[in-house]
PDB file of C-alpha atoms in Angstrom:
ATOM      1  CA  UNK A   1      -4.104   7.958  39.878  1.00 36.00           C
ATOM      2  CA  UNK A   2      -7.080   6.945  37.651  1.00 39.00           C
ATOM      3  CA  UNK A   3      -6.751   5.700  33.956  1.00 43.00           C
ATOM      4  CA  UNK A   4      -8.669   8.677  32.946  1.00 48.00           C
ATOM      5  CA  UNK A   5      -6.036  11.246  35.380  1.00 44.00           C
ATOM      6  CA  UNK A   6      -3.455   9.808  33.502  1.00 49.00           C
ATOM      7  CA  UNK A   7      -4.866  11.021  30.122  1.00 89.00           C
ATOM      8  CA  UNK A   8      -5.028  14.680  30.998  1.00 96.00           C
ATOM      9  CA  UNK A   9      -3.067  17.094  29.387  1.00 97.00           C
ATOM     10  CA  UNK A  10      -1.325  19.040  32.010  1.00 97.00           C
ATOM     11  CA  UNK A  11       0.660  21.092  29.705  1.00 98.00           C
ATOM     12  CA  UNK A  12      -2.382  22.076  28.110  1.00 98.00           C
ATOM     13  CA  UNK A  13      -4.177  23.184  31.046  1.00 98.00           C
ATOM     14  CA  UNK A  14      -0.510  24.991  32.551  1.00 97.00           C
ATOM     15  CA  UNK A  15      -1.064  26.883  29.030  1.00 98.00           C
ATOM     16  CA  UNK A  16      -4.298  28.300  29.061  1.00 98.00           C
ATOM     17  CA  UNK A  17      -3.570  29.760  32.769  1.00 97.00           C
ATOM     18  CA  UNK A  18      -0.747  31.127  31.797  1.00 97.00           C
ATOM     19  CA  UNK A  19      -2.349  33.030  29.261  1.00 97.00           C
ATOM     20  CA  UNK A  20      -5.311  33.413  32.399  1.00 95.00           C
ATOM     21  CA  UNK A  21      -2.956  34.929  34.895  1.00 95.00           C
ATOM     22  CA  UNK A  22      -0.492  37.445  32.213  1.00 94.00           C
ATOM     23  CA  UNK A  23      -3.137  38.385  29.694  1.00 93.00           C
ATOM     24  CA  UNK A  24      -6.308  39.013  31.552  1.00 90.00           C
ATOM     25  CA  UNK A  25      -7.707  42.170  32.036  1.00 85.00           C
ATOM     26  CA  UNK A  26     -10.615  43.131  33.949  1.00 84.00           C
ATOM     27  CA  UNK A  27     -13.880  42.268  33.193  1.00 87.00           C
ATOM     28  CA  UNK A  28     -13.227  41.775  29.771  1.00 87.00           C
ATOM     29  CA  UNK A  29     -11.251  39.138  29.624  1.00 91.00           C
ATOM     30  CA  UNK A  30     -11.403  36.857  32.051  1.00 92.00           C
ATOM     31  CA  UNK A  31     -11.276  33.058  30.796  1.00 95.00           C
ATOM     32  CA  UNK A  32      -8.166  31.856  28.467  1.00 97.00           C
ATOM     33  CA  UNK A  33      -8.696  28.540  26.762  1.00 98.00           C
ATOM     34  CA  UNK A  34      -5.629  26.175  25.496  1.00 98.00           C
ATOM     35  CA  UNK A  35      -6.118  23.363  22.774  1.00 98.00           C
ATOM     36  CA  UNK A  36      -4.309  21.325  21.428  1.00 98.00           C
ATOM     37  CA  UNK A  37      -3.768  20.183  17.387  1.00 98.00           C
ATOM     38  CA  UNK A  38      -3.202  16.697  16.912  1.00 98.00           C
ATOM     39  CA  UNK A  39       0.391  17.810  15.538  1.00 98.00           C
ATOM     40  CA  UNK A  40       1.022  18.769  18.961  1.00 97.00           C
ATOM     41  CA  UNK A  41       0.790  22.881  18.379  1.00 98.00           C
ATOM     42  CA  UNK A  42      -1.003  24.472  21.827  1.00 98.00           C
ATOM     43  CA  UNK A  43      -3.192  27.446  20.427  1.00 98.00           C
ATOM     44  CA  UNK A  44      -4.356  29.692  22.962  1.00 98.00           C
ATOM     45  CA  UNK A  45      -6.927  32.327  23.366  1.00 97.00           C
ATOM     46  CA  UNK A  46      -8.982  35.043  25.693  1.00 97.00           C
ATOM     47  CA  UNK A  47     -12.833  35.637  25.981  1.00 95.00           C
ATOM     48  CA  UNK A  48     -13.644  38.710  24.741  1.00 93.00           C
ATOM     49  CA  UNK A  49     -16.959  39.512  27.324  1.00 89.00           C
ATOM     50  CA  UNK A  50     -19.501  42.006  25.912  1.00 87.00           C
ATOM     51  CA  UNK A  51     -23.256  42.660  27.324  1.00 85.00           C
ATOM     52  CA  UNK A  52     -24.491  41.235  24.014  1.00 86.00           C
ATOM     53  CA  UNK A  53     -22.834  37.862  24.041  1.00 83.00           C
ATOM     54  CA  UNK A  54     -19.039  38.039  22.740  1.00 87.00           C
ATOM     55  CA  UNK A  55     -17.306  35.190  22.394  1.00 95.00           C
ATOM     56  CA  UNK A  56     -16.389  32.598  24.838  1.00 95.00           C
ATOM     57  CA  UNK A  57     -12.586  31.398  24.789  1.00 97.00           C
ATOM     58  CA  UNK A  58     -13.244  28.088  23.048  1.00 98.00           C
ATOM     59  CA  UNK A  59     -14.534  30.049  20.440  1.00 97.00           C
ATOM     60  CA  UNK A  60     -11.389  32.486  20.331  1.00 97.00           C
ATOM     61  CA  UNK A  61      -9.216  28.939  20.465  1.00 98.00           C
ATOM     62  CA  UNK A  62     -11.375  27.751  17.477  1.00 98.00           C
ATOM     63  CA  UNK A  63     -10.386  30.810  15.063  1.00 97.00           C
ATOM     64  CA  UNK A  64      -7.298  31.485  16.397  1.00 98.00           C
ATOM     65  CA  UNK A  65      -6.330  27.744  15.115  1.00 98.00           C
ATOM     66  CA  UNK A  66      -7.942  27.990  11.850  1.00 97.00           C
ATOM     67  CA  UNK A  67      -6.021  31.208  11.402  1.00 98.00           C
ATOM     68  CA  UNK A  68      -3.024  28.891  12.125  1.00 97.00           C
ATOM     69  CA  UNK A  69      -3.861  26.431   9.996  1.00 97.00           C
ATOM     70  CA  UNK A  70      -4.530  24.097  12.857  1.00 97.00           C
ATOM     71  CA  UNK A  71      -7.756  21.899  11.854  1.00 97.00           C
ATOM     72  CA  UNK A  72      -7.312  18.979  14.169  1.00 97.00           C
ATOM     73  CA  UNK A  73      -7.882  19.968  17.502  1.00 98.00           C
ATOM     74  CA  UNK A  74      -8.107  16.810  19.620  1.00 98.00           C
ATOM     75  CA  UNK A  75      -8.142  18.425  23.239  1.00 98.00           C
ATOM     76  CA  UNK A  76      -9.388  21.775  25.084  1.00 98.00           C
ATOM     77  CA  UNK A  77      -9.467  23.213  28.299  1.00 98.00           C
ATOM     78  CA  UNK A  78     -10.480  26.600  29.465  1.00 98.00           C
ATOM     79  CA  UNK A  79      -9.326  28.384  33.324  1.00 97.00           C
ATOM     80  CA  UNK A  80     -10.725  30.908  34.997  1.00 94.00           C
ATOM     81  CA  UNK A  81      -8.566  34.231  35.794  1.00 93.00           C
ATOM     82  CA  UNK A  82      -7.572  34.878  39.322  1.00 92.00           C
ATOM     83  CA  UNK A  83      -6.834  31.248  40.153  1.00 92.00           C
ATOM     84  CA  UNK A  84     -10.413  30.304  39.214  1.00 94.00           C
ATOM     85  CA  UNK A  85      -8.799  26.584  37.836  1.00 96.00           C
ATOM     86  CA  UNK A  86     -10.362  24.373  34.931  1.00 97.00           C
ATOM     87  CA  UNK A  87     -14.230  25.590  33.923  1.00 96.00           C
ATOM     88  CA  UNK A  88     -16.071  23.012  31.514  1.00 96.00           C
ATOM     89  CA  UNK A  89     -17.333  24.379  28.178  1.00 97.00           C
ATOM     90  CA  UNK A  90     -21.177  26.575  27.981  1.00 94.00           C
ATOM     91  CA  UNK A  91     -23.339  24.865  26.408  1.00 93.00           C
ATOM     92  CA  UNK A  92     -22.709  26.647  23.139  1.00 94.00           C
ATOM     93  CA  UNK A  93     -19.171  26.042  23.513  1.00 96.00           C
ATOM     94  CA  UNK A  94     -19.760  22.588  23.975  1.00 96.00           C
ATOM     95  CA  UNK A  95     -22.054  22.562  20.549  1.00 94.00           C
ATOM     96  CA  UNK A  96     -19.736  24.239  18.707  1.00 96.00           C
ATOM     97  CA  UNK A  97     -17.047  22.379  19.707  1.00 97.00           C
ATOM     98  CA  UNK A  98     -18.769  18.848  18.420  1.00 95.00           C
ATOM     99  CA  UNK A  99     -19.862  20.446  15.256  1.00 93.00           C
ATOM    100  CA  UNK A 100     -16.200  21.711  14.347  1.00 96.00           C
ATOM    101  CA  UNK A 101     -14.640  18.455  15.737  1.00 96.00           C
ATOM    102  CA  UNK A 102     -16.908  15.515  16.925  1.00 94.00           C
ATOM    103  CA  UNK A 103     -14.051  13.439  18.207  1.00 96.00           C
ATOM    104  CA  UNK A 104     -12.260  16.497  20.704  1.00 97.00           C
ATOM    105  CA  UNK A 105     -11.965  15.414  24.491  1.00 98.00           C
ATOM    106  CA  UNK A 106     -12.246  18.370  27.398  1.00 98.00           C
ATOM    107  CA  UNK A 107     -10.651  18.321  30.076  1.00 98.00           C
ATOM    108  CA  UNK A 108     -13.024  18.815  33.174  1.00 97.00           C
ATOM    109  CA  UNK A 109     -13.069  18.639  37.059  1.00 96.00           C
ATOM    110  CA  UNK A 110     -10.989  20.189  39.477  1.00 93.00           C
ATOM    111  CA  UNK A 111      -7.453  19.105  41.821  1.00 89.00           C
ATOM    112  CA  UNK A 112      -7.431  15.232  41.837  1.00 90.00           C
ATOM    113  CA  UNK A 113     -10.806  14.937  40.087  1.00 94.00           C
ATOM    114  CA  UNK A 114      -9.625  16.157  37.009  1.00 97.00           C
ATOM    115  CA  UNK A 115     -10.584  14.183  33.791  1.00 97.00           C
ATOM    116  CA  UNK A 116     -10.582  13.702  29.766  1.00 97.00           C
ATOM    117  CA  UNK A 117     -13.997  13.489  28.505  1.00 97.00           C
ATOM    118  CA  UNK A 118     -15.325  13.150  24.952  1.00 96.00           C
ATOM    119  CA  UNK A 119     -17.166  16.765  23.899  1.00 96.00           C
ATOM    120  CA  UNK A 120     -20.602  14.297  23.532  1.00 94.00           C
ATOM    121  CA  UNK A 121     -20.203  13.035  26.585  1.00 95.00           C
ATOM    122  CA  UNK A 122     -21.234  16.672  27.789  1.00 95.00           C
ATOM    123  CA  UNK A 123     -24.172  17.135  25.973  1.00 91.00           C
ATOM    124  CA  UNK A 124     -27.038  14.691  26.984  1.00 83.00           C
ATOM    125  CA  UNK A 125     -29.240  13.738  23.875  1.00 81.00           C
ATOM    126  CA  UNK A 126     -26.695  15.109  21.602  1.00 76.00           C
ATOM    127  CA  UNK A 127     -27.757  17.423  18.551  1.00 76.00           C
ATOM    128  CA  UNK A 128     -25.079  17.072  15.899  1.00 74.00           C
ATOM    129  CA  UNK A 129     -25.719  19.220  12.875  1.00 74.00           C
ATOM    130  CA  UNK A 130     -23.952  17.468  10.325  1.00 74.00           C
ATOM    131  CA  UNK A 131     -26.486  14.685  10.819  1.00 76.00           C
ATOM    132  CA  UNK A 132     -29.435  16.626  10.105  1.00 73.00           C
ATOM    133  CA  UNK A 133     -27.953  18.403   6.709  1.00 71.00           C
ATOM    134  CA  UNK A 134     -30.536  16.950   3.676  1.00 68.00           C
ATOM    135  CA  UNK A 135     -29.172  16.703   0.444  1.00 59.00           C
ATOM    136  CA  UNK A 136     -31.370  19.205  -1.223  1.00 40.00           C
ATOM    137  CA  UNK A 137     -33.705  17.885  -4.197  1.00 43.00           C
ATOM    138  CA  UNK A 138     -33.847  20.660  -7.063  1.00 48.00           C
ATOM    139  CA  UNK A 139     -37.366  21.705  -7.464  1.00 47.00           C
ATOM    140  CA  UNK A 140     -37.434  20.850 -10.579  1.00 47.00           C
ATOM    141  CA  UNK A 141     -36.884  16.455  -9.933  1.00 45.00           C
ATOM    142  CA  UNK A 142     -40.020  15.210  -8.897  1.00 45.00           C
ATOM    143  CA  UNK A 143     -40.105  13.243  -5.921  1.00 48.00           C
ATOM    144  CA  UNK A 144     -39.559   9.753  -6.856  1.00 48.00           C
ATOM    145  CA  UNK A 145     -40.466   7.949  -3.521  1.00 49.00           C
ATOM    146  CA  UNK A 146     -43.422   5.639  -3.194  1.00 47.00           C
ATOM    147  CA  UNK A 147     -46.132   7.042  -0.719  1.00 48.00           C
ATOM    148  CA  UNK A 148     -46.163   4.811   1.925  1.00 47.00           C
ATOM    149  CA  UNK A 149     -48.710   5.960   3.795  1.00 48.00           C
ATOM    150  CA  UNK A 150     -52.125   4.303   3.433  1.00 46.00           C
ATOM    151  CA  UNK A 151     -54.987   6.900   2.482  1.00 48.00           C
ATOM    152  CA  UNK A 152     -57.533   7.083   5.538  1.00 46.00           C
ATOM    153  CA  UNK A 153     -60.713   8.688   6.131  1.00 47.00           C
ATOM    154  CA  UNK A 154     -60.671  10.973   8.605  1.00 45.00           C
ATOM    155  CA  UNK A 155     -62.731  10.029  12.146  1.00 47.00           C
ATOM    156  CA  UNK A 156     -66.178  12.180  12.349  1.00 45.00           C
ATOM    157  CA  UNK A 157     -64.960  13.007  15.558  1.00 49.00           C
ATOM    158  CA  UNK A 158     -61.324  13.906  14.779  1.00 49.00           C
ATOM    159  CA  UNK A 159     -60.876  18.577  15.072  1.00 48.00           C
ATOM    160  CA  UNK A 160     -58.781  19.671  12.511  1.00 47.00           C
ATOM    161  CA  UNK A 161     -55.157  20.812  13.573  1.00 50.00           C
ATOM    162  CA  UNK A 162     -54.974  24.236  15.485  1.00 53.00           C
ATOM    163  CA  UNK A 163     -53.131  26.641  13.119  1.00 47.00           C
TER     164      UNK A 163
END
């Protein structure tokens, strides 16, 4: 058993595919999600699959806690239905996920290669969108910051930008 095996929530994964095997339902519902709140609660929730994009699992899990008053989610998992096992977050899962809580771990892999991972740790060359919020400046405050650029004649040869 590795250090990292030894972190994963087993509970949390026998959870979500419990809700996977008793609540889904054909093709609309076909991946259950489990995650646990750092008071120890396990919320749960189902996919809810439409042509235009309905909501993954996580994202069920997400609301479903906040409805709960759960805020702290420090773990997630999703499984497949029909004995499909662990499936790591979409990409827009996996976004979401480290904008609503940057420090949650998923649990990934499959049989003995299952692991904890930090959310980040899925996303190469991570966006997050907290860090690129700007305090806005009312229109009204002039912009107090020195130009620091030097002023430069432009080269003869230099074509102006393509609009």
């Amino acid at each position: 058993m590795t250090p990292q095996s030894a972190r994963v929530d087993h509970e949390l994964i026998q959870a979500a595919a419990q809700v996977a095997a008793t609540r889904s339902r054909g093709d609309n519902h076909t991946m259950a999600a489990a995650a646990r709140n750092r008071d120890g609660r396990i919320i749960t929730g189902l996919n809810a699959y439409h042509f235009t994009g309905g909501p993954c699992a996580e994202l069920v899990v997400i609301g479903a806690a906040a409805a709960q008053g759960a805020y702290d989610l420090v773990t997630m998992v999703a499984v497949g239905d029909r004995d499909r096992g662990v499936v790591p977050p979409c990409g827009r899962c996996r976004q979401v996920m480290l904008d609503y809580f940057p420090a949650i771990e998923v649990i990934v892999g499959a049989g003995d290669g299952l692991r904890t991972v930090p959310v980040a740790d899925l996303l190469p060359a991570t966006y997050v969108w907290a860090d690129h919020q700007l305090d806005a400046q009312p229109a009204s405050e002039p912009d107090t910051q020195p130009d620091t650029q030097p002023d430069a004649e432009p080269d003869a040869e230099e074509q102006p930008p393509l609009s």
